[in-house]
PDB file of C-alpha atoms in Angstrom:
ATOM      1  CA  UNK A   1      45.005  39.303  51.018  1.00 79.00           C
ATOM      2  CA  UNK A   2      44.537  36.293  53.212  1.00 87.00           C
ATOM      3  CA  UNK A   3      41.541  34.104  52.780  1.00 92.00           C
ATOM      4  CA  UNK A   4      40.395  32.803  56.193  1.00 94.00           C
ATOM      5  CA  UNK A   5      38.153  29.474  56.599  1.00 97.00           C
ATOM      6  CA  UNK A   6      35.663  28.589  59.380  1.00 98.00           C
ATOM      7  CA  UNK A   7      34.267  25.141  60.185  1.00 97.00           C
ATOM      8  CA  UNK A   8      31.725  24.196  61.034  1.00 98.00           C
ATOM      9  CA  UNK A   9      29.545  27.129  59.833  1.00 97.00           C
ATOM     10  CA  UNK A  10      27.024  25.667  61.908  1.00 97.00           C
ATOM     11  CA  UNK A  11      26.698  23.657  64.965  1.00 97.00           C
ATOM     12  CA  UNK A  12      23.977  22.501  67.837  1.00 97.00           C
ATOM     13  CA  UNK A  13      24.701  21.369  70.942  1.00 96.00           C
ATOM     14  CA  UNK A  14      22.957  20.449  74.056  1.00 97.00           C
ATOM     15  CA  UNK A  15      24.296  22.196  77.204  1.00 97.00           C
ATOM     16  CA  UNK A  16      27.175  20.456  79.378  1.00 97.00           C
ATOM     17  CA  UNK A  17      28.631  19.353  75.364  1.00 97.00           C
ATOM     18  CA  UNK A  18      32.047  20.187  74.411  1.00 97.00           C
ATOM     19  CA  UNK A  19      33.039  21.501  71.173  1.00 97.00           C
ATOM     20  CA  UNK A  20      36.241  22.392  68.731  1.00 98.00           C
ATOM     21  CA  UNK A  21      35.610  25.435  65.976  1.00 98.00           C
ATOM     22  CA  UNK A  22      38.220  25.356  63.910  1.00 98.00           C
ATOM     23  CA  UNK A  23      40.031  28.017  61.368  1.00 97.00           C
ATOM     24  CA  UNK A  24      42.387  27.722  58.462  1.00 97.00           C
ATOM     25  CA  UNK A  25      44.551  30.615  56.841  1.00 94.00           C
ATOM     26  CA  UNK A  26      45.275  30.561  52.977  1.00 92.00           C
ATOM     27  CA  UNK A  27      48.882  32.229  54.283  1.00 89.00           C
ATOM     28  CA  UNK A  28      51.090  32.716  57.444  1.00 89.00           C
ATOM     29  CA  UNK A  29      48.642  34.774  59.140  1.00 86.00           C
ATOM     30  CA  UNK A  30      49.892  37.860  62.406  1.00 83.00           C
ATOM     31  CA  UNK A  31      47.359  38.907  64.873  1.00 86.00           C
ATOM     32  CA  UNK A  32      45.487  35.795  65.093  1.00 93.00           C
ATOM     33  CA  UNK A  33      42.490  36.467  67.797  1.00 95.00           C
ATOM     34  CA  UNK A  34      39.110  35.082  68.292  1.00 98.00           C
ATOM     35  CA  UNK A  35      35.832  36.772  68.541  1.00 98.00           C
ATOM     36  CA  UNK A  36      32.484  35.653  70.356  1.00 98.00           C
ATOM     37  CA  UNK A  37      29.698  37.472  69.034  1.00 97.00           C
ATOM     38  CA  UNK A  38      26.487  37.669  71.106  1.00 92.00           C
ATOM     39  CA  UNK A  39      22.851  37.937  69.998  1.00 87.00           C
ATOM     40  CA  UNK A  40      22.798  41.813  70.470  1.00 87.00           C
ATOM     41  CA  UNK A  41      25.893  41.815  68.642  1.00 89.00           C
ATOM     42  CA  UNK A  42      29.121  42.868  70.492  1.00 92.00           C
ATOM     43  CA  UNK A  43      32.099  41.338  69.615  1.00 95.00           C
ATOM     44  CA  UNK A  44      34.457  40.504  72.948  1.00 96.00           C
ATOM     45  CA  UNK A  45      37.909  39.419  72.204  1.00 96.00           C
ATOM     46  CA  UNK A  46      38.001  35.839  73.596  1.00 97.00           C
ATOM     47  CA  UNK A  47      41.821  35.237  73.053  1.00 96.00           C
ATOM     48  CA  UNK A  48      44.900  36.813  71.293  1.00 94.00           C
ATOM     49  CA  UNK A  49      46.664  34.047  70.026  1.00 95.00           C
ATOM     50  CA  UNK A  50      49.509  34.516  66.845  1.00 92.00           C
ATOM     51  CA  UNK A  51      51.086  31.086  68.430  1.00 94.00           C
ATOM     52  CA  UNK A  52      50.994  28.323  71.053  1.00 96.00           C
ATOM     53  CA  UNK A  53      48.047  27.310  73.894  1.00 98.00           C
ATOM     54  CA  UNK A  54      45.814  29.682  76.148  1.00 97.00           C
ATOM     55  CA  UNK A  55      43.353  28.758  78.182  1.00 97.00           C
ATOM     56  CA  UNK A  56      40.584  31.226  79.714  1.00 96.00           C
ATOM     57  CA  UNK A  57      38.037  29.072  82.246  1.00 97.00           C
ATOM     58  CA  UNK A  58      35.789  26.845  80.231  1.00 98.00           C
ATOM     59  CA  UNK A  59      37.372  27.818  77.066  1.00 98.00           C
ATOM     60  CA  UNK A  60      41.016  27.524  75.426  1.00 98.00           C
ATOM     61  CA  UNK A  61      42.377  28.155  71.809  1.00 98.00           C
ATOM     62  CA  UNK A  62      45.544  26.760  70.170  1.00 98.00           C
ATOM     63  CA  UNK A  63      47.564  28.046  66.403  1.00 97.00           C
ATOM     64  CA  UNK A  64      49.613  26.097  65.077  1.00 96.00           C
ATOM     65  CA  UNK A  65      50.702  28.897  62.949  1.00 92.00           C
ATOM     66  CA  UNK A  66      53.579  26.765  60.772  1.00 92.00           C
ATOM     67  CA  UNK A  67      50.645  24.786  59.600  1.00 94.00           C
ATOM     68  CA  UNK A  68      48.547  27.922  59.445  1.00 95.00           C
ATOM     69  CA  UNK A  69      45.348  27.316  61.879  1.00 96.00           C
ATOM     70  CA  UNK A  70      44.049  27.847  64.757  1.00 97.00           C
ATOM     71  CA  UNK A  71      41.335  25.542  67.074  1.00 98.00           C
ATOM     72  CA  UNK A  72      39.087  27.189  69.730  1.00 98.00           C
ATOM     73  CA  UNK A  73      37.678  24.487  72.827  1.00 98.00           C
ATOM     74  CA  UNK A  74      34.711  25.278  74.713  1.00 98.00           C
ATOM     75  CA  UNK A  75      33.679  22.897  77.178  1.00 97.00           C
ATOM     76  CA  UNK A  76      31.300  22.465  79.370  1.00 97.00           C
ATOM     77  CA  UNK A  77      28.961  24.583  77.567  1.00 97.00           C
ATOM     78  CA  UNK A  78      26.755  26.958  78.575  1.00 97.00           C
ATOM     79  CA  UNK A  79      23.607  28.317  77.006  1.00 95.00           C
ATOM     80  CA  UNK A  80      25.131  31.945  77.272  1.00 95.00           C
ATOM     81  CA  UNK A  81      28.060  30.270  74.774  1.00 96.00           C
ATOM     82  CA  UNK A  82      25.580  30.619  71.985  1.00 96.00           C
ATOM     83  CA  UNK A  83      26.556  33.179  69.771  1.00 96.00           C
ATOM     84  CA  UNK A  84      29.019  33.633  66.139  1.00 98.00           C
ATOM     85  CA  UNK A  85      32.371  32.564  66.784  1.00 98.00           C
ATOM     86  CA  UNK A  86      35.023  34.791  64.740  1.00 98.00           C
ATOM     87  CA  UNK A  87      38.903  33.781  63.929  1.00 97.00           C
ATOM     88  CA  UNK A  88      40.878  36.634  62.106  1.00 95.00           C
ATOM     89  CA  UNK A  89      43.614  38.110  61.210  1.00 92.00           C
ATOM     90  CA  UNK A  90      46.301  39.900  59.142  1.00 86.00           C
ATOM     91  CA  UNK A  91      49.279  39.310  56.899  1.00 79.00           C
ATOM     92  CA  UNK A  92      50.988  42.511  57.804  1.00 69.00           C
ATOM     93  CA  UNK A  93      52.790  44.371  60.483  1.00 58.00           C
ATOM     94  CA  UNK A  94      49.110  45.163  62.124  1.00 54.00           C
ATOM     95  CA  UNK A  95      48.141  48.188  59.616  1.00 57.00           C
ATOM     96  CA  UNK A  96      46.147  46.091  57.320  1.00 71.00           C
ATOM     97  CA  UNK A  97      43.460  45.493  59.213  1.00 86.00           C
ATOM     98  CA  UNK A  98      42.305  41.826  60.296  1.00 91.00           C
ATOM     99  CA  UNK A  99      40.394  39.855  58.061  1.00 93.00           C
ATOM    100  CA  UNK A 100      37.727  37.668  59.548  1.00 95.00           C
ATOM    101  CA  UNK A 101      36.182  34.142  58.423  1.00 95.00           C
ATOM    102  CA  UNK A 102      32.426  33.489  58.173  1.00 95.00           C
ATOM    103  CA  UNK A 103      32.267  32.508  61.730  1.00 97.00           C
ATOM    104  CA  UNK A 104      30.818  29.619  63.321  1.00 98.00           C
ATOM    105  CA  UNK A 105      27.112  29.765  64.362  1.00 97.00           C
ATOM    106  CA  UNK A 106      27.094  27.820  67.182  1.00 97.00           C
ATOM    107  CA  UNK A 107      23.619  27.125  69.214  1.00 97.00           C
ATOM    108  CA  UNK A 108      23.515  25.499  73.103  1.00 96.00           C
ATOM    109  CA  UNK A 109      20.331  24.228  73.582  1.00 96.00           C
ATOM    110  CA  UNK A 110      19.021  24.093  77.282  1.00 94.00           C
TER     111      UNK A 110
ATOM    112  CA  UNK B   1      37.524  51.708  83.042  1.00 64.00           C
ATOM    113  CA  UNK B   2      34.970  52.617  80.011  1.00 75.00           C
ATOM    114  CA  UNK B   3      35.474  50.168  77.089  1.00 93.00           C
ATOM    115  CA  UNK B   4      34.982  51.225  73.708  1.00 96.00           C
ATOM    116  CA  UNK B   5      31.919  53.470  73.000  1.00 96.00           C
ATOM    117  CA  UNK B   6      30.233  54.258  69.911  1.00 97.00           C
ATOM    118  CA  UNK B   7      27.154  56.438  68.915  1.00 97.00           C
ATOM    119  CA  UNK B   8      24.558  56.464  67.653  1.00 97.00           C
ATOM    120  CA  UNK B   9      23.422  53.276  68.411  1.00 96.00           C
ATOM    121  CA  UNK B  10      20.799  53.198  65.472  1.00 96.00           C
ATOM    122  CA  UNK B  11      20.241  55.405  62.490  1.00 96.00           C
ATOM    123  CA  UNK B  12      18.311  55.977  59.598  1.00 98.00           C
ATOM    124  CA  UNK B  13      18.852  57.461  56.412  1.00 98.00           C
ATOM    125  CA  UNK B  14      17.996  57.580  53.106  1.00 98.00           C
ATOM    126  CA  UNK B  15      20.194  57.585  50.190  1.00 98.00           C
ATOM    127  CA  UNK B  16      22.189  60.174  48.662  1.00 98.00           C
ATOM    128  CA  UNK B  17      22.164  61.716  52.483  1.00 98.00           C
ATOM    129  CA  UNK B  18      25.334  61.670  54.530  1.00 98.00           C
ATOM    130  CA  UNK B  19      26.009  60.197  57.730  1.00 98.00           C
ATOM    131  CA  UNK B  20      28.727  60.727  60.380  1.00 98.00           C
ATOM    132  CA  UNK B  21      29.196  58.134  63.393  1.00 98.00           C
ATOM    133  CA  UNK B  22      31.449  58.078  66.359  1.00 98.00           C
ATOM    134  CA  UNK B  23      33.681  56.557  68.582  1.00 98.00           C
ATOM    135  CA  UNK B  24      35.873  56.748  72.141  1.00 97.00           C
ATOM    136  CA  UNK B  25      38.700  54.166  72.093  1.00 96.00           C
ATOM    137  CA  UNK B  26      39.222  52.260  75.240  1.00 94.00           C
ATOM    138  CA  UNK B  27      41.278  54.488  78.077  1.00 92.00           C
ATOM    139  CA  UNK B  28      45.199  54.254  76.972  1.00 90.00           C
ATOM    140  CA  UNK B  29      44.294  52.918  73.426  1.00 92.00           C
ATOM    141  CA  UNK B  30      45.797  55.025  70.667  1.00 91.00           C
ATOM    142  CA  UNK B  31      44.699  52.825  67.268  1.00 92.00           C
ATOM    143  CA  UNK B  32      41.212  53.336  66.209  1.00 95.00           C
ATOM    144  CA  UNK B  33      39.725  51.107  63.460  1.00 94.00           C
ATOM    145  CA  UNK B  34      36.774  50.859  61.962  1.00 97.00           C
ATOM    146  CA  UNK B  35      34.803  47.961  60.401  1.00 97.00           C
ATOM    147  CA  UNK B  36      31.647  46.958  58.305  1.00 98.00           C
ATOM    148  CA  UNK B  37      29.510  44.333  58.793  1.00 97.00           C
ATOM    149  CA  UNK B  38      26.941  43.170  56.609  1.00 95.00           C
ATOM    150  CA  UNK B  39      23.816  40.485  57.989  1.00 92.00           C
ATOM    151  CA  UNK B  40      25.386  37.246  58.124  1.00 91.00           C
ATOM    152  CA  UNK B  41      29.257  38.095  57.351  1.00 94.00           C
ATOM    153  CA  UNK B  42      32.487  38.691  59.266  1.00 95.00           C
ATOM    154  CA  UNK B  43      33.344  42.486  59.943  1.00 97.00           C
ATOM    155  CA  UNK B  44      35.244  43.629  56.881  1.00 96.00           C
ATOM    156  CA  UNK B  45      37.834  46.321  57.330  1.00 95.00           C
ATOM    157  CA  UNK B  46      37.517  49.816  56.761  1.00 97.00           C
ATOM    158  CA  UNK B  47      40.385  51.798  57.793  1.00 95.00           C
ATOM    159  CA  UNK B  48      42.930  52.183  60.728  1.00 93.00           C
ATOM    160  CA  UNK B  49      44.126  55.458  62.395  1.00 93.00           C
ATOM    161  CA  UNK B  50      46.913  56.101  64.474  1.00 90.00           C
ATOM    162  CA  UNK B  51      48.764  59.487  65.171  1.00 89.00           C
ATOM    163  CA  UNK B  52      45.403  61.168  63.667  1.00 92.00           C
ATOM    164  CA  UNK B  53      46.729  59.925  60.263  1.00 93.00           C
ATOM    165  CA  UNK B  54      44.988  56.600  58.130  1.00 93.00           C
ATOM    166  CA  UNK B  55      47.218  54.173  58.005  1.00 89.00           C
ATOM    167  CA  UNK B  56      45.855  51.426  55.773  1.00 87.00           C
ATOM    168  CA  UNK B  57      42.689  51.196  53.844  1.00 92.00           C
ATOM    169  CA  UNK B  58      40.246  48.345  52.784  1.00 92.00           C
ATOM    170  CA  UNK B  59      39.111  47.685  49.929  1.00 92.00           C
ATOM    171  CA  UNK B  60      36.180  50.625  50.453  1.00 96.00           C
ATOM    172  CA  UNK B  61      35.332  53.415  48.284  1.00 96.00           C
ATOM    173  CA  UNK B  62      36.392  57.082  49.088  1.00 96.00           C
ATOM    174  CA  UNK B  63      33.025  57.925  49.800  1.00 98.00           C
ATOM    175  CA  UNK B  64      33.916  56.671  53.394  1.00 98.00           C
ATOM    176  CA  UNK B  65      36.266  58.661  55.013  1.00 97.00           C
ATOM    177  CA  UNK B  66      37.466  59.417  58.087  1.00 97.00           C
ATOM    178  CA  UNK B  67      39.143  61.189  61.340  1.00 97.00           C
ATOM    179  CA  UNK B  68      41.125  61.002  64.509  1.00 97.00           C
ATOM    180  CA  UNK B  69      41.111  63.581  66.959  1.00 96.00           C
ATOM    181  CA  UNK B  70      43.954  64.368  69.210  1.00 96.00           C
ATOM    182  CA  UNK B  71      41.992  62.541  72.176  1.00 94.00           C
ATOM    183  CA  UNK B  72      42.336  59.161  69.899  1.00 95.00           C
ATOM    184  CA  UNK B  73      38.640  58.991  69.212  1.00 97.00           C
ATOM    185  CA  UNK B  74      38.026  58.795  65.561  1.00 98.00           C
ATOM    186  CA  UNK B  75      34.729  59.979  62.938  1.00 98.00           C
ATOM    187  CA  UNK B  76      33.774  57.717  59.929  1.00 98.00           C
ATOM    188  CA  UNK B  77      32.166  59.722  57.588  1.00 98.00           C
ATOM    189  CA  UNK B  78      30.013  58.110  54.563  1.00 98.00           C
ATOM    190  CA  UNK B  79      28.638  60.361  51.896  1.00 97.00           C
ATOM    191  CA  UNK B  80      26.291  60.088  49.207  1.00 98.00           C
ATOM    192  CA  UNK B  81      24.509  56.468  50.496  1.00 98.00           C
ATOM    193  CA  UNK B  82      23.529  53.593  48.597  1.00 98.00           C
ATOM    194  CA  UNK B  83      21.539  51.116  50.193  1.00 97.00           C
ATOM    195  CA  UNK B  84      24.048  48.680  50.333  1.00 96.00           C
ATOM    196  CA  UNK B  85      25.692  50.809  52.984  1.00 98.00           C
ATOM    197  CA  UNK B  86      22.893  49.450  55.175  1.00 98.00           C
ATOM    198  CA  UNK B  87      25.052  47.286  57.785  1.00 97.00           C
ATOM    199  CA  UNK B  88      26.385  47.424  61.259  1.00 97.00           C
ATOM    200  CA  UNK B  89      29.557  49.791  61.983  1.00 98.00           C
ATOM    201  CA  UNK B  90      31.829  48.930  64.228  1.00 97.00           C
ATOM    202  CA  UNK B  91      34.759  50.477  65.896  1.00 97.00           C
ATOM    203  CA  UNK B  92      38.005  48.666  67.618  1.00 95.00           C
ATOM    204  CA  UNK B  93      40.592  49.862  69.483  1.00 95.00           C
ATOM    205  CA  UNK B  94      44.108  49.059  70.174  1.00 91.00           C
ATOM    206  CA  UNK B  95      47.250  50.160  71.256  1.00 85.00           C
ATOM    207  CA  UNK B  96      51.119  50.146  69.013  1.00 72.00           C
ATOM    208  CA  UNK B  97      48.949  50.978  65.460  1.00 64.00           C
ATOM    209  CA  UNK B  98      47.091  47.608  65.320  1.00 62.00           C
ATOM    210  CA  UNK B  99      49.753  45.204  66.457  1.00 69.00           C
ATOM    211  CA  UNK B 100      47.587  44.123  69.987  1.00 78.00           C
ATOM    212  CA  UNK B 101      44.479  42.907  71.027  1.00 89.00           C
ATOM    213  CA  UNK B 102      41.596  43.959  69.557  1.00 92.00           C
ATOM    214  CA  UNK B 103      38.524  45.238  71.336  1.00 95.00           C
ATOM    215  CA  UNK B 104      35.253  46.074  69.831  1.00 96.00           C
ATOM    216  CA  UNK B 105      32.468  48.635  70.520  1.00 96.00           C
ATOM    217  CA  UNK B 106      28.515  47.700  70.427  1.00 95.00           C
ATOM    218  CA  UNK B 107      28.477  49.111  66.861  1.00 96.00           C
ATOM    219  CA  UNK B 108      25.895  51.560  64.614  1.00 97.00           C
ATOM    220  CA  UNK B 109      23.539  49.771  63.153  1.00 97.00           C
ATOM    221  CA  UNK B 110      22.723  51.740  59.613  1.00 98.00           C
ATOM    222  CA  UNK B 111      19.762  51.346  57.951  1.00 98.00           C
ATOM    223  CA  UNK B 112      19.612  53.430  54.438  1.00 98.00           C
ATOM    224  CA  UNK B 113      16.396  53.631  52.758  1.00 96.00           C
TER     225      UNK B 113
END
């Protein structure tokens, strides 16, 4: 299967900071979403990105998926951005199941 | 609109026991998957249903098994636990078996003694 790489694993910031997470894919990768995971631990679905630029308010994500990775942007951040940051997903037609990296622990402080 | 819902939201066994946990995809989602994540990891996949039948499997013994009902909600069954089953479960849903968006429940958080 895929192997999926997160950087940075960790990162501190003080609020109003901007930041870039960033996620490589051992192999062309399908599905390609990321995750924000909150203290209490729900996962929301921050984009859905197999290709090209989205943006979503404060935050936007771009894959570059010839060169197999993908870069989340969060500006202008926010104490309620703290959290695990997630990239994943699958090799397949959508049946296998998304693999996910480490994530990125990433810390506003106020 | 109710997103996807999951129960219990905590349980505790102890091992050798069997435990069965729950979930209602979100309203016109037909995929149901579930996932396992241990403290400090990514969610590691499970297995995917869709049409009540399991379409792929991770790399998970067959003491974890599972169901989907005709309503699209889905059963993940684990028998004789170890403690290294202790984790959080989480289900996703999705519509077109897996090939869409991905969105998560609040998750069962096991704890196996």
């Amino acid at each position: 299967g895929i192997q999926v790489e997160q950087s940075p694993p960790d990162l501190i910031l003080q609020e109003g900071a901007n930041s870039t997470l960033r996620c490589n894919f051992s192999d062309s990768v399908n599905n390609l979403q990321w995750f924000h995971q909150n203290p209490w631990g729900q996962l929301i679905n921050l984009f859905y990105i197999p290709s090209g630029t989205k943006q979503n308010g404060r935050l936007s994500a771009t894959t570059v998926a010839t060169e197999r990775y993908s870069l989340l942007y969060i500006s202008s951040s926010q104490t309620t951005d703290s959290g695990v940051y997630f990239c994943a997903g699958d090799s397949g037609g959508g049946a296998d199941g998304l693999t996910f990296g480490k994530g990125t622990h990433l810390i506003i402080q106020p | 609109d109710a997103g996807v819902t999951q129960s219990p939201t905590h349980l505790i066994k102890t091992r050798g026991q069997q435990v069965t946990l729950r979930c209602s995809p979100k309203s016109g989602h037909d995929t149901v998957s579930w996932y396992q994540q241990a403290l400090g990891q990514g969610p590691q996949f499970i297995f995917q249903y869709y049409e009540e039948e399991e379409r792929q499997r991770g790399n998970f013994p067959d003491r974890f098994s599972g169901h989907q009902f005709p309503n699209y909600s889905s059963e993940l069954n684990v028998n004789a636990l170890l403690l290294g089953d202790s984790a959080l479960y989480l289900c996703a849903s999705s519509l077109l078996g897996g090939k869409e968006k991905l969105f998560f429940g609040s998750g069962t958080q096991l704890s196996v003694l």
